[in-house]
Amino acid sequence: MQHGPIVKLLQFLLFSAVILYLADRLGAIGWRNVMASLPTNPFFYLVLVAGYFVMPISELAIYRRLWDHDLKGAMPAFLRKKVLNEAVVGYSGEAYLFLWARKALGMEGRQAFSTIKDNNLLSAAVSTTTAVLLVIFFMFTDYFEVVFKASPDNSTSLIVMLCISALMVPIIFRFRRKLMSLPPEMIRRVLTIHILRLLTVELLQIVLWSIALPDVPVITWVAFAAAQMVLTRVPMLPNKELMLLGLGVTLATYVDAPSAAVAGMFFAAGALLQIFNVLAFTASSIAGARVKPEPLLIEAPTETPKEA
């Protein structure tokens, strides 16, 4: 499909705007501060890179099944989706993926929208269930205050959102046949991938922190991972970035390590993730996502049974 000069200009402006936005965030962090606080253990960077690619790889595996296409060469599209969601605004990546699927795969708009919506509902169900269970578990430990002291002004909002989220999961599964078009077998497959992805991401995150500060007990990192999951994955929670910043500062008083070292670790990891976003968005834009709309020919249900 050939695009006119206006469309190409808009694409160039969008690309430039995202790059400038990401570069501005890096500038706000400060290059000297970043370089001064970088961990020296090389395994820290290997784990950080591995964790960065878990999301796009898992989503590629999910949509490969949902769309019944090989999706060979589609990794740039899922990298751009990740960058748009995490560095620009939530769900902008889904909007991009919807447009990409229609253009690259020739998919009908209704089908593309339906599968993306279903996948998001299942992802939210897994992450929300895990977050709520972790909060309940840590309510009986000394680490529970880490979650709420991270942002005292938003404690009420956090509690309200957790209650709403706890109700959302049973509602989704109770009315899944009306809310989702996927057959039960496909739902189970997608849920399995989401669960494995969640466990992998959290495990790599804990390993990352343990490499940077090996003297800190693992249970401390587990508690912080739980708090981070709650603050970043509970739907509609306001001021996520500010709350995570407060969480990092609060954690420095809970660990048996110099506060500067703790702050430097989070500072360096955050800056490097922004650099990854710039590189991923630029590289994916240059490479493009070139796929052939060929069926995958995997065994997958095509009709929704009457009983789930």
Tab-separated table of C-alpha atoms in Angstrom:
chain	number	residue	atom	x	y	z
A	1	MET	CA	0.000	0.000	0.000
A	2	GLN	CA	1.430	3.316	-1.079
A	3	HIS	CA	1.049	6.339	1.165
A	4	GLY	CA	0.677	9.923	0.019
A	5	PRO	CA	3.018	12.732	1.096
A	6	ILE	CA	0.642	13.909	3.839
A	7	VAL	CA	0.520	10.479	5.471
A	8	LYS	CA	4.303	10.141	5.248
A	9	LEU	CA	4.713	13.590	6.783
A	10	LEU	CA	2.403	12.666	9.667
A	11	GLN	CA	4.334	9.443	10.237
A	12	PHE	CA	7.600	11.376	10.292
A	13	LEU	CA	6.188	13.954	12.721
A	14	LEU	CA	4.902	11.229	15.031
A	15	PHE	CA	8.266	9.465	14.938
A	16	SER	CA	10.108	12.723	15.661
A	17	ALA	CA	7.751	13.639	18.486
A	18	VAL	CA	8.252	10.315	20.262
A	19	ILE	CA	12.050	10.499	19.901
A	20	LEU	CA	12.135	14.085	21.200
A	21	TYR	CA	9.897	13.137	24.110
A	22	LEU	CA	12.117	10.206	25.107
A	23	ALA	CA	15.276	12.292	24.680
A	24	ASP	CA	13.762	14.990	26.911
A	25	ARG	CA	13.134	12.440	29.648
A	26	LEU	CA	16.747	11.274	29.422
A	27	GLY	CA	17.937	14.857	29.635
A	28	ALA	CA	15.804	15.450	32.715
A	29	ILE	CA	17.480	12.517	34.443
A	30	GLY	CA	20.938	13.834	33.657
A	31	TRP	CA	23.666	11.982	31.817
A	32	ARG	CA	26.345	12.611	34.470
A	33	ASN	CA	24.116	11.271	37.227
A	34	VAL	CA	23.347	8.223	35.149
A	35	MET	CA	26.977	7.412	34.478
A	36	ALA	CA	27.955	7.946	38.118
A	37	SER	CA	25.289	5.569	39.442
A	38	LEU	CA	25.641	2.685	36.990
A	39	PRO	CA	26.193	-0.740	38.600
A	40	THR	CA	29.502	-2.356	37.678
A	41	ASN	CA	28.370	-5.994	37.520
A	42	PRO	CA	27.886	-6.941	33.826
A	43	PHE	CA	25.161	-9.458	34.712
A	44	PHE	CA	23.020	-6.527	35.821
A	45	TYR	CA	22.804	-5.341	32.208
A	46	LEU	CA	22.241	-8.807	30.805
A	47	VAL	CA	19.260	-9.312	33.108
A	48	LEU	CA	17.964	-5.822	32.335
A	49	VAL	CA	18.052	-6.508	28.588
A	50	ALA	CA	16.428	-9.918	29.042
A	51	GLY	CA	13.623	-8.394	31.085
A	52	TYR	CA	13.038	-5.716	28.463
A	53	PHE	CA	12.296	-8.269	25.743
A	54	VAL	CA	9.997	-10.517	27.781
A	55	MET	CA	6.906	-8.434	27.001
A	56	PRO	CA	7.271	-8.188	23.194
A	57	ILE	CA	8.301	-11.841	22.887
A	58	SER	CA	5.336	-13.051	24.943
A	59	GLU	CA	2.903	-10.854	23.037
A	60	LEU	CA	4.288	-12.101	19.754
A	61	ALA	CA	3.579	-15.644	20.964
A	62	ILE	CA	0.049	-14.674	22.033
A	63	TYR	CA	-0.977	-12.893	18.842
A	64	ARG	CA	0.636	-15.611	16.763
A	65	ARG	CA	-2.095	-17.853	18.145
A	66	LEU	CA	-4.916	-15.330	18.284
A	67	TRP	CA	-4.399	-14.274	14.681
A	68	ASP	CA	-3.272	-17.695	13.389
A	69	HIS	CA	-0.333	-16.126	11.570
A	70	ASP	CA	3.380	-16.868	11.687
A	71	LEU	CA	4.189	-13.151	12.324
A	72	LYS	CA	7.767	-13.737	11.247
A	73	GLY	CA	9.453	-10.350	11.115
A	74	ALA	CA	6.804	-8.702	13.304
A	75	MET	CA	9.031	-8.085	16.358
A	76	PRO	CA	9.551	-4.374	15.459
A	77	ALA	CA	5.802	-3.825	15.707
A	78	PHE	CA	5.632	-5.312	19.210
A	79	LEU	CA	8.690	-3.332	20.305
A	80	ARG	CA	7.011	-0.115	19.169
A	81	LYS	CA	3.853	-1.142	20.991
A	82	LYS	CA	5.856	-1.576	24.209
A	83	VAL	CA	7.557	1.811	23.853
A	84	LEU	CA	4.300	3.632	23.117
A	85	ASN	CA	2.572	2.067	26.120
A	86	GLU	CA	5.374	2.545	28.622
A	87	ALA	CA	7.012	5.793	27.520
A	88	VAL	CA	4.194	7.769	25.909
A	89	VAL	CA	0.686	6.936	27.136
A	90	GLY	CA	-1.102	3.766	28.155
A	91	TYR	CA	-2.993	1.865	25.431
A	92	SER	CA	-1.433	3.956	22.652
A	93	GLY	CA	0.455	0.768	21.833
A	94	GLU	CA	-2.806	-1.121	21.400
A	95	ALA	CA	-4.058	1.563	19.019
A	96	TYR	CA	-0.857	1.234	17.013
A	97	LEU	CA	-1.100	-2.570	16.946
A	98	PHE	CA	-4.698	-2.348	15.739
A	99	LEU	CA	-3.691	-0.150	12.797
A	100	TRP	CA	-0.641	-2.292	12.083
A	101	ALA	CA	-2.676	-5.517	11.997
A	102	ARG	CA	-5.103	-4.043	9.481
A	103	LYS	CA	-2.316	-2.809	7.245
A	104	ALA	CA	0.263	-5.606	7.529
A	105	LEU	CA	-2.073	-8.587	7.828
A	106	GLY	CA	-5.096	-7.275	5.951
A	107	MET	CA	-7.184	-8.040	9.017
A	108	GLU	CA	-10.711	-6.770	9.414
A	109	GLY	CA	-11.089	-4.010	11.972
A	110	ARG	CA	-13.642	-5.909	14.059
A	111	GLN	CA	-11.432	-8.990	14.345
A	112	ALA	CA	-8.318	-6.994	15.218
A	113	PHE	CA	-10.154	-4.954	17.843
A	114	SER	CA	-11.824	-8.003	19.365
A	115	THR	CA	-8.620	-10.019	19.819
A	116	ILE	CA	-6.663	-7.057	21.227
A	117	LYS	CA	-9.507	-6.313	23.647
A	118	ASP	CA	-9.736	-9.945	24.774
A	119	ASN	CA	-5.994	-10.173	25.300
A	120	ASN	CA	-6.001	-7.018	27.424
A	121	LEU	CA	-8.852	-8.327	29.562
A	122	LEU	CA	-7.002	-11.582	30.224
A	123	SER	CA	-3.758	-9.740	30.978
A	124	ALA	CA	-5.578	-7.447	33.410
A	125	ALA	CA	-7.224	-10.438	35.091
A	126	VAL	CA	-3.867	-12.147	35.698
A	127	SER	CA	-1.983	-9.065	36.915
A	128	THR	CA	-4.848	-7.791	39.059
A	129	THR	CA	-5.439	-11.160	40.711
A	130	THR	CA	-1.738	-11.442	41.503
A	131	ALA	CA	-1.580	-7.892	42.868
A	132	VAL	CA	-4.577	-8.377	45.149
A	133	LEU	CA	-3.285	-11.718	46.465
A	134	LEU	CA	0.123	-10.195	47.168
A	135	VAL	CA	-1.426	-7.287	49.064
A	136	ILE	CA	-3.454	-9.718	51.184
A	137	PHE	CA	-0.318	-11.750	51.903
A	138	PHE	CA	1.829	-8.762	52.848
A	139	MET	CA	-0.913	-7.290	55.051
A	140	PHE	CA	0.330	-9.775	57.652
A	141	THR	CA	3.984	-8.741	57.373
A	142	ASP	CA	6.056	-5.686	58.278
A	143	TYR	CA	6.521	-4.900	54.588
A	144	PHE	CA	2.918	-3.850	53.991
A	145	GLU	CA	3.644	-0.235	54.972
A	146	VAL	CA	6.144	0.014	52.106
A	147	VAL	CA	3.236	0.070	49.649
A	148	PHE	CA	1.318	2.825	51.388
A	149	LYS	CA	4.207	4.974	52.621
A	150	ALA	CA	5.363	5.212	49.015
A	151	SER	CA	2.579	7.735	48.427
A	152	PRO	CA	0.535	8.581	51.549
A	153	ASP	CA	-1.625	11.067	49.654
A	154	ASN	CA	-2.894	8.308	47.383
A	155	SER	CA	-3.449	5.593	49.999
A	156	THR	CA	-7.231	5.937	49.809
A	157	SER	CA	-7.170	5.803	46.014
A	158	LEU	CA	-5.009	2.690	46.148
A	159	ILE	CA	-7.380	0.893	48.511
A	160	VAL	CA	-10.430	1.861	46.439
A	161	MET	CA	-8.798	0.738	43.200
A	162	LEU	CA	-7.745	-2.563	44.749
A	163	CYS	CA	-11.326	-3.215	45.850
A	164	ILE	CA	-12.639	-2.360	42.396
A	165	SER	CA	-9.997	-4.557	40.801
A	166	ALA	CA	-10.842	-7.457	43.095
A	167	LEU	CA	-14.415	-7.257	41.825
A	168	MET	CA	-13.400	-6.927	38.171
A	169	VAL	CA	-11.790	-10.351	37.916
A	170	PRO	CA	-14.856	-12.453	38.880
A	171	ILE	CA	-17.021	-10.205	36.699
A	172	ILE	CA	-14.743	-10.822	33.701
A	173	PHE	CA	-14.879	-14.590	34.140
A	174	ARG	CA	-18.571	-14.655	35.002
A	175	PHE	CA	-19.519	-12.797	31.821
A	176	ARG	CA	-16.574	-13.927	29.698
A	177	ARG	CA	-18.819	-15.297	26.947
A	178	LYS	CA	-20.371	-11.864	26.529
A	179	LEU	CA	-17.209	-9.823	27.054
A	180	MET	CA	-14.841	-12.001	25.027
A	181	SER	CA	-15.115	-13.794	21.723
A	182	LEU	CA	-12.291	-16.278	22.336
A	183	PRO	CA	-13.148	-19.973	22.849
A	184	PRO	CA	-12.310	-21.528	26.254
A	185	GLU	CA	-9.286	-23.461	24.993
A	186	MET	CA	-7.736	-20.318	23.527
A	187	ILE	CA	-8.448	-18.409	26.747
A	188	ARG	CA	-6.542	-21.050	28.691
A	189	ARG	CA	-3.599	-20.843	26.303
A	190	VAL	CA	-3.412	-17.067	26.500
A	191	LEU	CA	-3.812	-17.085	30.294
A	192	THR	CA	-0.933	-19.557	30.557
A	193	ILE	CA	1.363	-17.279	28.583
A	194	HIS	CA	0.359	-14.261	30.689
A	195	ILE	CA	1.043	-16.144	33.923
A	196	LEU	CA	4.441	-17.348	32.703
A	197	ARG	CA	5.309	-13.839	31.533
A	198	LEU	CA	4.336	-12.314	34.869
A	199	LEU	CA	6.423	-14.831	36.809
A	200	THR	CA	9.390	-14.334	34.471
A	201	VAL	CA	9.285	-10.536	34.668
A	202	GLU	CA	9.038	-10.476	38.456
A	203	LEU	CA	11.771	-13.096	38.874
A	204	LEU	CA	14.138	-11.189	36.575
A	205	GLN	CA	13.353	-7.973	38.453
A	206	ILE	CA	14.248	-9.556	41.798
A	207	VAL	CA	17.424	-11.064	40.308
A	208	LEU	CA	18.349	-7.634	38.900
A	209	TRP	CA	18.073	-5.933	42.289
A	210	SER	CA	19.894	-8.791	44.021
A	211	ILE	CA	22.816	-8.466	41.601
A	212	ALA	CA	23.146	-4.738	42.265
A	213	LEU	CA	22.761	-5.067	46.055
A	214	PRO	CA	23.571	-8.681	46.984
A	215	ASP	CA	23.622	-8.029	50.753
A	216	VAL	CA	19.923	-7.129	50.851
A	217	PRO	CA	17.658	-10.069	51.851
A	218	VAL	CA	15.657	-11.502	48.952
A	219	ILE	CA	12.389	-11.123	50.881
A	220	THR	CA	12.901	-7.355	50.781
A	221	TRP	CA	13.052	-7.417	46.994
A	222	VAL	CA	10.036	-9.718	46.849
A	223	ALA	CA	8.081	-7.205	48.947
A	224	PHE	CA	9.178	-4.331	46.749
A	225	ALA	CA	8.293	-6.254	43.586
A	226	ALA	CA	4.838	-6.827	45.059
A	227	ALA	CA	4.455	-3.139	45.866
A	228	GLN	CA	5.608	-2.149	42.386
A	229	MET	CA	3.165	-4.565	40.800
A	230	VAL	CA	0.298	-3.103	42.799
A	231	LEU	CA	1.190	0.472	41.914
A	232	THR	CA	1.744	-0.131	38.218
A	233	ARG	CA	-0.935	-2.687	37.346
A	234	VAL	CA	-4.021	-1.722	39.301
A	235	PRO	CA	-6.405	-0.165	36.731
A	236	MET	CA	-7.008	3.594	36.727
A	237	LEU	CA	-4.461	4.344	39.449
A	238	PRO	CA	-3.372	8.018	39.184
A	239	ASN	CA	0.180	9.391	39.242
A	240	LYS	CA	1.926	6.048	38.724
A	241	GLU	CA	5.332	7.524	37.948
A	242	LEU	CA	5.267	9.799	41.003
A	243	MET	CA	4.176	6.899	43.197
A	244	LEU	CA	6.981	4.679	41.915
A	245	LEU	CA	9.487	7.450	42.580
A	246	GLY	CA	8.173	7.747	46.137
A	247	LEU	CA	8.320	3.979	46.480
A	248	GLY	CA	11.994	3.914	45.509
A	249	VAL	CA	12.849	6.651	47.999
A	250	THR	CA	10.881	4.899	50.740
A	251	LEU	CA	12.617	1.589	50.087
A	252	ALA	CA	16.023	3.131	50.821
A	253	THR	CA	15.078	3.305	54.512
A	254	TYR	CA	14.045	-0.374	54.636
A	255	VAL	CA	17.140	-2.061	53.266
A	256	ASP	CA	20.474	-2.681	54.924
A	257	ALA	CA	22.452	-0.753	52.326
A	258	PRO	CA	23.530	2.857	51.738
A	259	SER	CA	20.606	5.000	50.590
A	260	ALA	CA	22.718	6.422	47.776
A	261	ALA	CA	23.417	2.935	46.435
A	262	VAL	CA	19.718	2.023	46.484
A	263	ALA	CA	18.689	5.275	44.824
A	264	GLY	CA	21.503	4.933	42.290
A	265	MET	CA	20.383	1.433	41.307
A	266	PHE	CA	16.823	2.535	40.571
A	267	PHE	CA	18.087	5.708	38.951
A	268	ALA	CA	20.403	3.796	36.613
A	269	ALA	CA	17.818	1.139	35.733
A	270	GLY	CA	15.197	3.787	34.949
A	271	ALA	CA	17.564	5.760	32.752
A	272	LEU	CA	18.724	2.657	30.888
A	273	LEU	CA	15.144	1.635	30.207
A	274	GLN	CA	14.549	5.049	28.640
A	275	ILE	CA	17.649	4.547	26.487
A	276	PHE	CA	16.322	1.135	25.468
A	277	ASN	CA	13.026	2.786	24.531
A	278	VAL	CA	14.785	5.318	22.307
A	279	LEU	CA	16.897	2.634	20.634
A	280	ALA	CA	13.974	0.208	20.238
A	281	PHE	CA	11.653	2.829	18.770
A	282	THR	CA	14.314	4.125	16.374
A	283	ALA	CA	15.469	0.667	15.268
A	284	SER	CA	11.913	-0.640	14.824
A	285	SER	CA	10.979	2.416	12.789
A	286	ILE	CA	13.961	1.939	10.496
A	287	ALA	CA	13.583	-1.818	10.158
A	288	GLY	CA	9.811	-1.857	9.959
A	289	ALA	CA	7.672	-4.910	10.574
A	290	ARG	CA	7.465	-6.803	7.309
A	291	VAL	CA	5.298	-9.871	7.492
A	292	LYS	CA	3.422	-11.976	5.008
A	293	PRO	CA	-0.239	-12.656	5.788
A	294	GLU	CA	0.278	-16.422	5.782
A	295	PRO	CA	-1.767	-18.696	8.087
A	296	LEU	CA	0.176	-20.417	10.820
A	297	LEU	CA	-1.710	-23.703	10.454
A	298	ILE	CA	-1.728	-24.420	14.182
A	299	GLU	CA	-4.477	-26.323	15.881
A	300	ALA	CA	-6.796	-23.738	17.392
A	301	PRO	CA	-10.503	-23.615	18.092
A	302	THR	CA	-12.445	-21.528	15.652
A	303	GLU	CA	-15.884	-21.580	17.238
A	304	THR	CA	-17.020	-20.689	20.726
A	305	PRO	CA	-18.811	-23.578	22.442
A	306	LYS	CA	-22.093	-22.856	24.126
A	307	GLU	CA	-20.757	-23.915	27.502
A	308	ALA	CA	-17.420	-22.556	28.765
